[in-house]
Coordinates of C-alpha atoms in Angstrom, one line a residue:
M9 CA -13.5 -12.6 14.0
T10 CA -15.1 -15.8 12.3
A11 CA -13.1 -17.9 9.7
S12 CA -15.4 -19.4 7.2
L13 CA -15.8 -19.4 3.4
T14 CA -18.6 -21.0 1.8
D15 CA -17.7 -22.0 -1.7
T16 CA -20.3 -24.5 -3.3
R17 CA -20.9 -22.5 -6.1
S18 CA -17.7 -21.8 -7.1
A19 CA -16.3 -25.4 -6.7
E20 CA -19.4 -26.1 -9.2
L21 CA -18.4 -23.8 -11.7
Y22 CA -14.8 -24.7 -11.3
R23 CA -15.3 -28.3 -12.2
R24 CA -17.3 -27.2 -15.4
A25 CA -14.6 -24.7 -16.3
L26 CA -11.9 -27.6 -16.3
E27 CA -13.8 -29.2 -18.7
L28 CA -13.7 -26.1 -20.9
I29 CA -10.8 -23.9 -20.1
P30 CA -7.4 -25.1 -19.5
G31 CA -6.7 -25.3 -15.8
G32 CA -10.1 -23.8 -15.3
V33 CA -9.0 -20.3 -16.0
N34 CA -7.9 -17.8 -18.4
S35 CA -4.8 -16.7 -16.8
P36 CA -2.7 -19.0 -14.5
V37 CA -2.3 -17.1 -11.1
R38 CA -6.3 -17.2 -10.8
A39 CA -6.3 -20.7 -10.2
M40 CA -5.1 -20.2 -6.6
R41 CA -2.6 -23.2 -6.8
A42 CA 0.0 -21.3 -5.0
I43 CA -2.1 -21.0 -2.0
G44 CA -3.5 -24.3 -2.0
R45 CA -7.5 -23.9 -3.0
E46 CA -9.4 -23.6 -6.0
P47 CA -10.5 -20.6 -7.5
I48 CA -13.4 -18.0 -5.9
F49 CA -15.6 -17.3 -8.9
I50 CA -16.7 -13.7 -8.9
A51 CA -19.9 -12.2 -9.3
R52 CA -19.6 -8.3 -8.9
G53 CA -17.5 -5.7 -7.6
E54 CA -18.5 -2.6 -5.8
G55 CA -15.8 0.1 -4.4
A56 CA -13.3 -1.6 -3.0
E57 CA -15.0 -4.9 -2.2
L58 CA -15.8 -8.0 -4.1
F59 CA -19.0 -10.5 -4.0
D60 CA -18.5 -13.9 -5.1
V61 CA -20.9 -16.3 -6.7
D62 CA -21.5 -17.8 -2.9
A63 CA -22.5 -14.2 -1.7
N64 CA -19.2 -14.0 0.1
R65 CA -18.0 -10.7 0.6
F66 CA -14.2 -9.7 0.5
V67 CA -12.2 -6.4 0.9
D68 CA -10.2 -6.8 -2.6
Y69 CA -6.5 -6.2 -2.8
V70 CA -6.2 -7.6 -6.4
C71 CA -8.3 -4.8 -8.0
S72 CA -8.2 -6.5 -11.3
W73 CA -3.9 -6.4 -10.8
G74 CA -3.6 -2.7 -10.8
P75 CA -6.0 -0.9 -13.4
L76 CA -8.7 -0.2 -10.7
I77 CA -7.0 2.7 -8.9
H78 CA -10.5 4.2 -8.4
G79 CA -12.2 0.7 -7.0
H80 CA -14.5 -1.3 -9.1
A81 CA -17.6 0.2 -11.0
H82 CA -16.9 3.7 -10.1
P83 CA -19.5 6.1 -11.4
H84 CA -17.4 8.5 -13.6
V85 CA -15.3 5.7 -15.1
L86 CA -18.7 3.8 -15.9
A87 CA -20.7 7.0 -17.3
A88 CA -17.7 7.4 -19.7
V89 CA -17.7 3.7 -20.8
A90 CA -21.4 3.8 -21.0
A91 CA -21.4 7.3 -23.1
A92 CA -18.7 5.6 -25.4
A93 CA -20.4 2.2 -26.1
A94 CA -23.5 4.3 -26.9
R95 CA -21.7 6.0 -30.1
G96 CA -20.3 2.3 -30.9
T97 CA -17.9 -0.2 -29.5
S98 CA -15.0 -0.5 -32.0
F99 CA -14.5 1.2 -35.4
G100 CA -11.2 -0.2 -36.3
A101 CA -10.6 3.6 -37.3
P102 CA -8.9 7.1 -35.6
T103 CA -11.0 8.5 -32.8
A104 CA -10.8 11.9 -31.2
A105 CA -10.5 10.6 -28.0
E106 CA -7.4 8.2 -28.9
V107 CA -5.5 11.9 -29.7
E108 CA -6.6 12.9 -26.5
L109 CA -5.3 10.3 -24.4
A110 CA -1.9 10.5 -26.0
G111 CA -1.9 14.3 -25.0
E112 CA -3.0 13.7 -21.5
V113 CA -0.2 10.8 -21.0
A114 CA 2.5 13.0 -22.8
R115 CA 1.5 15.9 -20.2
R116 CA 1.9 13.4 -17.4
M117 CA 4.9 11.5 -18.3
E118 CA 8.1 13.5 -19.0
G119 CA 9.9 12.0 -22.1
V120 CA 6.7 10.6 -23.9
E121 CA 6.6 12.6 -26.7
M122 CA 4.5 10.2 -28.7
L123 CA 2.2 7.2 -27.9
R124 CA 1.1 4.0 -29.6
M125 CA -1.8 2.0 -27.9
T126 CA -2.0 -1.8 -27.9
S127 CA -4.4 -4.1 -26.1
S128 CA -1.9 -5.7 -23.4
G129 CA 1.4 -4.8 -21.9
T130 CA 2.8 -8.3 -23.7
E131 CA 1.8 -6.2 -27.0
A132 CA 3.5 -3.2 -25.7
A133 CA 6.7 -4.8 -24.4
M134 CA 7.1 -6.6 -27.9
T135 CA 6.7 -3.4 -29.6
A136 CA 9.0 -1.6 -27.5
V137 CA 11.9 -4.1 -27.8
R138 CA 11.4 -4.2 -31.5
L139 CA 11.5 -0.6 -31.9
A140 CA 14.8 -0.8 -29.6
R141 CA 16.3 -3.3 -32.2
A142 CA 15.5 -1.4 -35.2
A143 CA 17.1 1.7 -33.6
T144 CA 20.1 0.2 -32.6
G145 CA 20.8 -2.2 -35.3
R146 CA 21.4 -4.7 -32.3
E147 CA 19.3 -7.9 -30.9
P148 CA 20.6 -8.9 -27.8
I149 CA 18.3 -7.8 -24.6
L150 CA 19.0 -7.5 -20.9
K151 CA 16.1 -8.2 -18.6
F152 CA 16.2 -9.0 -14.7
A153 CA 15.6 -12.3 -13.0
G154 CA 12.1 -12.3 -11.6
A155 CA 11.0 -9.4 -14.1
Y156 CA 7.6 -10.3 -16.0
H157 CA 7.6 -8.4 -19.3
G158 CA 4.5 -10.2 -20.8
H159 CA 4.5 -13.9 -22.3
S160 CA 6.3 -13.1 -25.6
D161 CA 9.0 -15.6 -26.4
G162 CA 12.2 -13.8 -25.8
L163 CA 11.1 -12.0 -22.4
L164 CA 9.9 -15.1 -20.5
A165 CA 13.4 -16.2 -19.5
Q166 CA 13.5 -16.1 -15.5
A167 CA 10.0 -14.6 -15.6
G168 CA 8.2 -13.8 -12.1
S169 CA 4.4 -13.3 -11.7
G170 CA 2.7 -16.4 -12.8
L171 CA 5.9 -18.4 -13.9
A172 CA 7.4 -17.8 -10.4
T173 CA 4.1 -18.7 -8.8
Q174 CA 4.1 -22.0 -10.7
G175 CA 7.8 -22.5 -10.4
L176 CA 8.3 -23.1 -14.0
P177 CA 12.2 -21.9 -15.0
A178 CA 10.7 -20.8 -18.6
S179 CA 7.9 -22.2 -20.9
P180 CA 8.0 -25.0 -23.1
G181 CA 7.4 -23.8 -26.8
V182 CA 9.9 -21.2 -26.6
P183 CA 12.4 -21.4 -29.5
A184 CA 16.1 -21.7 -27.9
S185 CA 16.7 -19.0 -30.8
A186 CA 14.2 -16.7 -28.9
A187 CA 15.7 -17.1 -25.3
A188 CA 19.3 -16.8 -26.6
G189 CA 19.0 -13.3 -27.3
T190 CA 17.8 -12.3 -23.8
I191 CA 20.6 -11.9 -21.1
V192 CA 19.3 -12.1 -17.5
V193 CA 21.0 -10.6 -14.4
P194 CA 19.8 -10.6 -10.8
W195 CA 18.0 -7.2 -9.9
N196 CA 20.1 -4.9 -7.5
D197 CA 23.2 -6.4 -8.7
P198 CA 25.6 -3.5 -10.1
E199 CA 28.5 -5.7 -10.7
A200 CA 26.5 -8.2 -12.9
L201 CA 25.1 -5.1 -14.6
I202 CA 28.2 -3.7 -15.4
A203 CA 29.6 -7.0 -16.2
A204 CA 26.8 -8.0 -18.8
T205 CA 26.7 -4.4 -20.6
E206 CA 30.6 -4.9 -21.1
R207 CA 30.4 -8.1 -22.4
H208 CA 27.3 -7.7 -24.8
E209 CA 26.3 -5.3 -27.3
L210 CA 23.0 -4.6 -26.3
A211 CA 20.1 -3.6 -28.1
A212 CA 18.2 -2.5 -24.7
I213 CA 17.9 -2.7 -21.2
I214 CA 14.3 -3.6 -20.0
A215 CA 13.2 -3.2 -16.2
E216 CA 10.4 -2.3 -14.3
P217 CA 11.7 0.8 -12.3
L218 CA 9.7 -0.9 -9.1
P219 CA 9.4 -4.3 -9.9
A220 CA 6.1 -5.9 -8.5
N221 CA 6.1 -9.4 -10.3
M222 CA 8.2 -11.0 -7.8
G223 CA 6.5 -9.1 -5.0
L224 CA 7.3 -5.5 -4.7
V225 CA 11.4 -5.3 -4.9
P226 CA 12.1 -1.7 -5.2
P227 CA 15.7 -0.8 -6.4
R228 CA 18.6 -0.2 -4.1
A229 CA 19.9 3.5 -4.0
G230 CA 21.8 4.3 -7.1
F231 CA 20.8 1.3 -9.1
L232 CA 18.4 3.0 -11.5
E233 CA 20.7 5.7 -12.0
L234 CA 23.2 2.7 -12.9
L235 CA 20.9 1.7 -15.7
R236 CA 20.6 4.9 -17.1
E237 CA 24.3 5.4 -17.2
R238 CA 25.3 1.7 -18.8
A239 CA 22.4 2.3 -21.5
D240 CA 24.1 5.4 -22.2
A241 CA 27.5 4.3 -22.0
S242 CA 26.9 1.0 -24.2
G243 CA 24.7 2.9 -26.7
A244 CA 21.5 0.9 -25.5
L245 CA 18.2 2.1 -24.9
L246 CA 16.5 1.9 -21.6
I247 CA 13.0 0.4 -21.6
L248 CA 11.1 1.3 -18.4
D249 CA 8.2 -1.1 -17.8
E250 CA 5.5 1.0 -16.0
V251 CA 2.6 -1.4 -16.8
I252 CA 2.1 -1.8 -13.1
S253 CA 3.5 1.6 -11.5
G254 CA 2.5 3.7 -14.7
F255 CA 0.0 6.4 -13.2
R256 CA -0.2 4.6 -9.7
V257 CA 2.4 5.7 -7.7
A258 CA 2.6 9.2 -9.0
R259 CA 1.1 11.2 -11.6
G260 CA 4.3 10.6 -13.9
G261 CA 4.7 7.2 -12.9
A262 CA 7.7 5.6 -11.2
Q263 CA 10.0 7.9 -13.2
E264 CA 8.7 11.0 -11.2
L265 CA 8.7 9.4 -8.1
L266 CA 12.6 7.9 -8.6
G267 CA 13.8 10.4 -11.0
V268 CA 15.3 8.4 -13.7
Q269 CA 13.6 8.5 -17.6
G270 CA 13.8 6.0 -19.9
D271 CA 14.1 6.3 -23.6
L272 CA 10.8 4.1 -24.3
V273 CA 8.1 3.4 -21.5
I274 CA 5.7 0.6 -21.5
M275 CA 2.2 1.4 -19.9
G276 CA -0.7 -0.6 -19.2
K277 CA -3.4 -1.4 -16.3
V278 CA -4.3 2.2 -15.2
I279 CA -4.2 3.6 -18.7
G280 CA -7.2 1.5 -19.7
G281 CA -9.3 2.2 -16.6
G282 CA -10.1 -1.7 -16.3
L283 CA -10.5 -2.1 -19.9
P284 CA -8.1 -4.0 -22.0
A285 CA -5.3 -1.1 -23.1
A286 CA -1.6 -0.6 -22.8
A287 CA 0.6 1.8 -24.9
V288 CA 4.5 2.2 -25.5
G289 CA 5.6 5.8 -25.4
G290 CA 8.8 7.8 -25.8
R291 CA 10.9 10.5 -27.7
A292 CA 9.4 11.2 -31.2
E293 CA 12.3 10.2 -32.8
L294 CA 12.1 6.6 -31.8
M295 CA 8.4 6.7 -32.1
R296 CA 8.3 7.8 -35.5
M297 CA 9.8 4.5 -36.7
L298 CA 6.9 3.0 -36.2
A299 CA 4.6 2.2 -39.1
P300 CA 3.2 4.0 -41.0
A301 CA 5.5 6.8 -40.3
G302 CA 8.5 4.5 -40.3
E303 CA 9.1 0.6 -41.4
V304 CA 8.9 -1.0 -37.8
Y305 CA 5.9 -2.8 -38.0
Q306 CA 3.0 -2.9 -35.3
A307 CA -0.6 -3.3 -35.6
G308 CA -3.6 -4.3 -34.0
T309 CA -7.8 -4.5 -34.7
L310 CA -8.8 -3.3 -31.0
S311 CA -6.0 -0.9 -30.6
G312 CA -6.9 2.4 -29.3
N313 CA -10.6 0.7 -28.5
P314 CA -13.0 3.5 -27.7
L315 CA -14.3 2.1 -24.6
A316 CA -10.9 1.1 -23.4
V317 CA -9.6 4.9 -24.2
A318 CA -12.8 6.2 -22.4
A319 CA -12.3 4.3 -19.3
G320 CA -8.5 5.6 -19.2
L321 CA -9.5 9.1 -19.7
A322 CA -12.0 9.2 -17.1
T323 CA -9.6 7.4 -14.4
L324 CA -6.9 9.6 -15.1
E325 CA -9.0 12.7 -14.8
L326 CA -9.4 11.9 -11.1
L327 CA -5.8 11.5 -10.7
D328 CA -4.7 14.8 -9.3
E329 CA -1.9 15.6 -7.0
S330 CA -4.3 15.1 -3.9
A331 CA -5.5 11.7 -5.0
Y332 CA -1.8 10.5 -5.1
L333 CA -1.5 11.9 -1.3
R334 CA -4.5 10.2 -0.3
L335 CA -3.3 6.9 -2.1
G336 CA 0.1 7.3 -0.4
A337 CA -1.7 7.6 3.0
I338 CA -4.2 4.6 2.5
T339 CA -1.2 2.5 1.6
A340 CA 0.9 3.3 4.5
R341 CA -1.6 3.0 7.1
L342 CA -2.2 -0.4 5.8
A343 CA 1.3 -1.1 5.9
D344 CA 1.9 0.2 9.2
G345 CA -1.1 -2.2 10.7
L346 CA 0.1 -5.2 8.8
R347 CA 3.4 -4.5 10.5
E348 CA 1.8 -4.4 14.0
A349 CA -0.2 -7.1 13.4
A350 CA 2.9 -9.7 12.6
E351 CA 4.6 -8.2 15.4
G352 CA 2.0 -9.0 17.7
A353 CA 1.8 -12.8 16.7
G354 CA 4.4 -15.5 15.9
G355 CA 6.8 -17.7 18.7
G356 CA 9.4 -15.2 19.1
A357 CA 9.6 -11.8 20.9
G358 CA 9.8 -9.9 17.4
G359 CA 6.3 -11.2 16.3
Y360 CA 6.2 -13.3 13.0
P361 CA 8.9 -12.7 10.7
V362 CA 7.7 -10.8 7.6
Q363 CA 9.0 -7.7 5.5
I364 CA 6.2 -5.4 4.6
V365 CA 7.2 -3.5 1.3
H366 CA 5.2 -0.5 0.1
E367 CA 5.0 2.3 -2.4
P368 CA 1.9 4.3 -3.0
G369 CA -0.7 2.3 -4.2
L370 CA 2.0 -1.1 -4.2
L371 CA 2.5 -3.4 -1.1
T372 CA 4.0 -6.7 -0.4
V373 CA 4.1 -9.1 2.6
F374 CA 7.1 -11.1 2.2
F375 CA 7.5 -14.0 4.5
S376 CA 10.9 -13.3 5.3
A377 CA 13.3 -13.0 8.2
G378 CA 15.3 -10.8 6.2
P379 CA 15.2 -8.2 3.6
V380 CA 14.1 -9.1 -0.2
S381 CA 16.2 -7.1 -2.5
S382 CA 16.2 -9.9 -5.7
F383 CA 14.2 -12.6 -7.1
A384 CA 16.2 -15.1 -5.2
D385 CA 15.5 -13.6 -1.9
A386 CA 11.8 -13.7 -2.9
Q387 CA 11.8 -17.3 -3.8
A388 CA 13.3 -18.1 -0.3
C389 CA 10.5 -16.9 1.4
D390 CA 8.3 -19.1 3.4
L391 CA 5.7 -20.1 0.6
D392 CA 3.6 -22.6 3.1
A393 CA 3.2 -20.1 5.5
H394 CA 2.5 -17.3 2.8
A395 CA -0.3 -19.7 1.4
R396 CA -2.1 -20.8 4.8
W397 CA -2.1 -16.9 5.7
C398 CA -3.8 -16.1 2.4
R399 CA -6.4 -18.8 3.0
E400 CA -7.0 -17.7 6.5
L401 CA -7.4 -14.0 5.1
L402 CA -10.0 -15.4 2.8
A403 CA -11.9 -17.0 5.3
R404 CA -12.3 -13.9 7.0
G405 CA -13.2 -11.5 4.2
V406 CA -10.2 -10.3 2.8
Y407 CA -9.2 -10.8 -0.9
P408 CA -5.2 -11.1 -1.6
P409 CA -3.1 -11.9 -4.5
P410 CA -2.9 -15.6 -4.4
S411 CA 1.0 -15.7 -4.8
Q412 CA 3.8 -14.4 -2.8
F413 CA 5.2 -13.3 -6.2
E414 CA 2.2 -10.6 -6.7
T415 CA 1.6 -7.3 -5.2
W416 CA -1.2 -5.9 -3.4
F417 CA -3.2 -3.0 -5.1
P418 CA -4.7 -0.6 -2.4
S419 CA -7.1 1.8 -4.0
L420 CA -8.4 5.2 -3.2
A421 CA -11.9 3.0 -3.0
H422 CA -10.4 1.5 0.3
T423 CA -12.2 3.2 3.4
A424 CA -11.1 3.3 6.9
D425 CA -13.3 0.6 8.0
Q426 CA -12.0 -1.6 5.4
L427 CA -8.7 -1.1 6.5
E428 CA -9.3 -1.9 9.8
R429 CA -11.4 -5.0 8.9
T430 CA -8.4 -5.7 7.0
L431 CA -6.0 -5.5 9.8
E432 CA -8.4 -7.5 12.1
A433 CA -8.5 -10.3 9.7
A434 CA -4.5 -10.0 9.2
A435 CA -4.0 -10.1 13.1
A436 CA -6.1 -13.1 13.5
A437 CA -4.6 -15.2 10.3
F438 CA -0.9 -14.3 11.8
A439 CA -2.1 -15.6 15.2
S440 CA -3.4 -19.0 13.3
L441 CA 0.1 -19.7 11.8
P442 CA 2.3 -22.2 13.3
E443 CA 5.6 -21.0 14.8
P444 CA 8.1 -20.1 12.1
A445 CA 10.6 -23.1 11.5
S446 CA 13.1 -21.1 13.0
E447 CA 11.0 -20.6 16.3
R448 CA 10.5 -24.4 16.8

């Protein structure tokens, strides 16, 4: 397999973008600095493939960071958006489709009796935290190191995702008072969780049930159940952030897959079908605290935008049980193949040392000799080897998330041929790496 990537036009666009957009991109991870190259500018997407401005073709495993569970430009979703746009792009008034989408979410996700839509996961997380503080009369929030819940001030403490990629411990401009209300403990550490819930009167514990912003780091056996138990025992609410996992890993999200239910749930990505949409949902008595039913204020001009609602409904319509079975099989084939590719490379008898972690529709290749169960473990990965491997994949026509701390997003559009192309590229990319430091 050849390894070449022409990027003349991308380079020209990047130079121009640097003059007009901070860092040349509108979201930090797109800059590709973590893998040691400049960004690739995309012209179009089709199914599970991307085509850039230099006419390079890639099998895409970013899929817009999760919303495109059916791949790019799916005809059913495009038709729904076009029909909605023909009726008007935004009204700033209620529509019937908003009610339909809320009903569909309530049918799919146990414990979500009411829904409030926003335009981004950051807004939905802010709203959930505000609701929890109003409901409990308390202020402190407990989150986990490496978990990213959007870029609001109080939730940026020890966040993963782009902050981890850039190596920033927090963000300048965040007031000390905002950070002071956030208690951070290591993920998968029962003792630290118990100690923190005993020491602080918490308004909420906020967690991704399947953390995917430090790479995919599932909970150890019993850890989610402990979150539920400690929230109940301490009088805190449990906020589960399913922006990534919601409607991706199962019909009812990670809560259905793992059997633990939150008091409030944050949703995004798939719920908007590729357009800007997110939501917070939960029990009716909590949700009715939001204005105008209650006194907790939240608003947004484009919340429940008719185009985003149409895309979300069309996306969910295609997600039946057979779809999740197919997505699970696609992800498992990719994981098994990547594991085999790594085992066939590297200097030692065991192949190149990586950990392949996956759930339906989610996957991470950790460049680590041992299991990754926390943010500290993820940070200890061989970031240089991962960066080179990603560059080699790009040169061979595979578009991976350009950061060790992000998750691959296999989709229902990925074909057997595309998976084989990916695995052939991955094997060649592993073979091109120098021997791991431990093997030298």
